[in-house]
XYZ file of C-alpha atoms in Angstrom:
286
model
C 0.000 0.000 0.000
C 1.066 3.583 -0.594
C -0.363 7.097 -0.866
C 0.155 9.051 -4.076
C -1.093 12.606 -3.778
C -1.105 13.266 -7.524
C -3.429 10.392 -8.364
C -5.567 11.143 -5.308
C -5.984 14.719 -6.543
C -6.938 13.492 -10.017
C -9.483 11.136 -8.474
C -10.982 13.994 -6.465
C -11.168 16.241 -9.545
C -12.837 13.503 -11.574
C -15.319 12.911 -8.759
C -16.195 16.624 -8.753
C -16.679 16.512 -12.527
C -18.938 13.461 -12.156
C -20.996 15.294 -9.530
C -21.227 18.318 -11.841
C -22.480 16.119 -14.681
C -25.039 14.545 -12.368
C -26.363 17.893 -11.125
C -26.142 20.180 -14.151
C -26.037 18.085 -17.349
C -29.110 16.480 -18.835
C -28.527 15.216 -22.371
C -28.294 11.957 -24.307
C -24.493 11.783 -24.639
C -22.448 13.356 -21.816
C -24.583 12.266 -18.901
C -25.232 8.622 -19.864
C -21.912 7.818 -21.586
C -19.424 10.544 -20.663
C -19.886 9.614 -17.026
C -18.937 6.016 -17.871
C -15.718 7.116 -19.584
C -14.764 9.217 -16.562
C -15.840 6.482 -14.133
C -13.101 4.158 -15.411
C -10.540 6.950 -15.118
C -11.797 7.727 -11.595
C -11.435 4.089 -10.536
C -7.955 3.980 -12.084
C -6.746 7.087 -10.232
C -8.188 5.730 -6.977
C -6.333 2.435 -7.450
C -3.044 4.164 -8.294
C -3.445 6.508 -5.322
C -3.360 3.699 -2.757
C -1.436 0.853 -4.458
C 1.871 0.258 -6.209
C 0.292 -1.574 -9.142
C 1.831 -0.778 -12.564
C -0.190 1.438 -14.856
C -1.303 -1.379 -17.150
C -2.423 -3.644 -14.304
C -4.197 -0.787 -12.505
C -5.960 0.199 -15.737
C -7.194 -3.344 -16.316
C -8.284 -3.523 -12.650
C -10.380 -0.383 -13.136
C -11.802 -1.685 -16.414
C -12.650 -5.041 -14.828
C -14.362 -3.229 -11.960
C -16.431 -1.228 -14.437
C -17.398 -4.420 -16.285
C -18.389 -5.999 -12.954
C -20.651 -3.024 -12.227
C -22.214 -3.286 -15.674
C -22.749 -7.009 -15.132
C -24.455 -6.248 -11.815
C -26.908 -4.082 -13.716
C -28.024 -7.189 -15.600
C -29.118 -8.560 -12.209
C -31.019 -5.332 -11.411
C -28.743 -4.622 -8.442
C -28.893 -0.794 -8.871
C -32.600 -0.935 -8.089
C -32.032 -3.202 -5.106
C -29.227 -1.008 -3.733
C -31.101 2.239 -4.268
C -28.659 3.756 -6.788
C -31.459 5.188 -8.915
C -32.468 7.534 -6.112
C -28.995 9.146 -6.058
C -28.117 11.194 -9.182
C -24.360 11.052 -8.504
C -24.270 7.260 -8.066
C -26.592 6.886 -11.046
C -24.196 8.933 -13.205
C -21.053 7.110 -12.045
C -22.369 3.556 -11.893
C -25.428 3.717 -14.146
C -28.824 2.260 -13.437
C -29.529 -0.183 -16.286
C -27.451 -2.420 -18.523
C -26.513 -0.820 -21.841
C -24.014 -2.418 -24.269
C -22.871 1.083 -25.281
C -21.539 1.528 -21.745
C -18.974 -1.208 -22.439
C -17.681 0.831 -25.366
C -17.521 3.899 -23.100
C -15.447 1.928 -20.580
C -13.111 0.836 -23.383
C -12.680 4.491 -24.435
C -11.813 5.388 -20.846
C -9.296 2.524 -20.700
C -7.700 3.633 -23.977
C -7.458 7.213 -22.717
C -5.719 6.018 -19.545
C -3.132 3.953 -21.412
C -2.494 6.774 -23.908
C -2.027 9.409 -21.197
C 0.251 7.144 -19.145
C 2.332 6.344 -22.251
C 2.712 10.059 -23.048
C 3.667 10.709 -19.419
C 6.265 7.931 -19.489
C 7.774 9.234 -22.736
C 8.072 12.762 -21.320
C 9.681 11.402 -18.150
C 12.200 9.389 -20.178
C 10.938 6.028 -18.891
C 9.787 4.953 -22.336
C 11.464 5.581 -25.646
C 9.385 5.889 -28.774
C 9.442 2.712 -30.829
C 10.069 0.395 -27.872
C 7.845 -2.011 -25.988
C 8.152 -2.646 -22.253
C 6.903 -5.567 -20.137
C 4.179 -3.296 -18.721
C 2.959 -2.493 -22.228
C 3.014 -6.144 -23.263
C 1.149 -7.213 -20.128
C -1.437 -4.480 -20.723
C -2.064 -5.820 -24.225
C -2.145 -9.370 -22.853
C -4.750 -8.609 -20.192
C -6.840 -6.697 -22.707
C -7.174 -9.759 -24.963
C -9.573 -11.733 -22.686
C -11.220 -8.637 -21.182
C -11.673 -7.041 -24.596
C -13.070 -10.254 -26.047
C -15.847 -10.287 -23.465
C -16.435 -6.545 -23.857
C -16.697 -6.770 -27.644
C -19.151 -9.673 -27.425
C -21.317 -7.804 -24.905
C -21.606 -4.908 -27.352
C -21.556 -6.816 -30.653
C -24.345 -9.353 -30.202
C -27.017 -6.929 -28.899
C -26.119 -4.642 -31.820
C -26.534 -7.528 -34.266
C -29.902 -8.371 -32.707
C -31.019 -4.729 -32.924
C -30.043 -4.616 -36.603
C -32.651 -7.250 -37.458
C -30.100 -9.722 -38.810
C -31.114 -12.319 -36.219
C -34.570 -13.387 -35.004
C -35.960 -11.039 -32.379
C -35.317 -13.544 -29.608
C -33.044 -12.817 -26.663
C -31.844 -16.418 -26.635
C -30.325 -15.928 -30.089
C -27.640 -13.654 -28.607
C -27.587 -14.879 -25.004
C -25.837 -18.111 -25.968
C -22.875 -16.560 -27.872
C -22.556 -13.865 -25.197
C -22.288 -16.507 -22.479
C -19.932 -18.620 -24.598
C -17.590 -15.631 -24.754
C -16.750 -16.031 -21.046
C -15.127 -19.521 -21.161
C -13.564 -18.659 -24.513
C -12.026 -15.542 -22.973
C -10.759 -17.617 -20.033
C -8.934 -19.999 -22.380
C -7.642 -17.077 -24.432
C -6.380 -15.384 -21.273
C -4.521 -18.514 -20.116
C -2.835 -18.950 -23.497
C -1.962 -15.257 -23.882
C -0.633 -14.914 -20.314
C 1.388 -18.100 -20.735
C 2.966 -16.864 -23.961
C 3.721 -13.443 -22.477
C 5.265 -14.956 -19.346
C 7.376 -17.318 -21.448
C 8.490 -14.516 -23.783
C 9.549 -12.270 -20.887
C 11.585 -14.934 -19.051
C 15.273 -13.943 -18.766
C 14.923 -11.122 -21.269
C 15.780 -7.410 -21.092
C 13.243 -4.872 -19.871
C 12.594 -3.292 -23.261
C 12.797 -4.164 -26.935
C 12.344 -2.354 -30.208
C 9.219 -3.207 -32.185
C 11.550 -3.797 -35.151
C 13.993 -6.084 -33.316
C 16.105 -8.409 -35.487
C 18.874 -10.712 -34.288
C 21.618 -10.803 -36.935
C 23.423 -13.465 -34.925
C 20.256 -15.602 -34.774
C 18.768 -15.305 -38.303
C 16.725 -18.496 -38.107
C 15.115 -17.412 -34.864
C 14.391 -14.004 -36.357
C 12.887 -15.485 -39.519
C 10.824 -18.033 -37.583
C 9.184 -15.612 -35.146
C 8.795 -12.935 -37.787
C 7.102 -15.319 -40.231
C 4.796 -16.864 -37.609
C 3.879 -14.115 -35.143
C 4.709 -11.257 -37.494
C 2.916 -12.948 -40.374
C -0.204 -13.477 -38.275
C -0.097 -9.825 -37.167
C 0.249 -8.702 -40.792
C -2.753 -10.832 -41.811
C -4.877 -9.448 -38.953
C -3.918 -5.888 -39.870
C -4.693 -6.424 -43.551
C -8.031 -8.027 -42.663
C -8.931 -5.119 -40.360
C -8.044 -2.552 -43.030
C -10.104 -4.464 -45.602
C -13.087 -4.671 -43.254
C -12.909 -0.976 -42.381
C -12.635 0.170 -45.993
C -15.410 -2.143 -47.231
C -18.050 -0.156 -45.361
C -19.467 -2.801 -42.983
C -22.108 -2.100 -40.306
C -20.700 -0.078 -37.424
C -20.859 -2.978 -34.978
C -18.602 -5.086 -37.225
C -15.826 -2.532 -36.697
C -15.567 -3.734 -33.093
C -13.878 -6.917 -34.336
C -11.588 -4.878 -36.584
C -10.379 -2.925 -33.562
C -9.955 -6.101 -31.547
C -7.972 -7.664 -34.401
C -5.601 -4.688 -34.439
C -5.064 -5.075 -30.694
C -4.295 -8.770 -31.170
C -1.858 -7.850 -33.954
C -0.077 -5.392 -31.650
C 0.252 -8.104 -28.987
C 1.707 -10.567 -31.507
C 4.251 -7.984 -32.661
C 5.153 -7.225 -29.054
C 5.768 -10.890 -28.260
C 7.843 -11.212 -31.452
C 9.979 -8.206 -30.455
C 10.622 -9.526 -26.942
C 11.538 -12.976 -28.276
C 14.253 -11.373 -30.411
C 16.229 -10.250 -27.374
C 16.729 -13.334 -25.226
C 18.905 -12.479 -22.275
C 22.540 -13.357 -22.976
C 24.005 -16.346 -21.141
C 27.520 -14.948 -21.409
C 29.211 -11.677 -22.211
C 30.132 -12.889 -25.706
C 26.464 -13.324 -26.644
C 25.027 -9.974 -25.703
C 21.865 -9.451 -27.733
C 22.116 -5.695 -27.394
C 25.366 -5.810 -29.343
C 23.880 -7.896 -32.138
C 20.486 -6.462 -32.836
C 19.531 -3.981 -35.486
C 16.356 -2.303 -36.626
């Protein structure tokens, strides 16, 4: 445990903004969805204010907490807890399940990671064009969490579009199936990330290439890099082909998966040297 005054101040400011939205804003955008974006950032600042968790882990903790709150709304807990009677709690935590709220939480998460990355670059803790373990773990944790989030938004949107029969069961099954699928995905992704980061330096360039290990470089670049290239090309094709808006959710998720694959590939290029004569930092090039 620790106390960080800067994050505590940010949390207090965000809370004041949330209260202001609850008391003085009454529209169809800022109040219902802007409050959700800020709620994730508020939870994040609160977590960072009292813990030593890295930025990526704290961000995913806040996002997971927001998803848990949204899931509680499916069980009508806001009504049971009396949240609807309090405008501030209703603005921060919502009062009814809405798939759009998941997208708002994802926007808040993205804003957190972007601001923390910019802060790290300015402080000299992160160099442009490099990937750190914290960044890789953030991408890793987003894979299962994002998979569930995308499914929670995607399937209700498909149902609303009229593509499927107007029957809740037609989307309930794939939405529920997303949970065990995400669990398996999380185990595989975390295992690969842990294995890639074993006995390796703290940072790596996205364009890492081991000249002294060409076969390793070609293998990981053709497998992980090739898969990332295919996902990127598929996402670009989907975006430019003018699909329904909800289909773009999978394009964004595919780009995130591609970034994770490239990050793992970069880290695997810089295996920690076993002796001074095999220092990977002396043999790599971009």
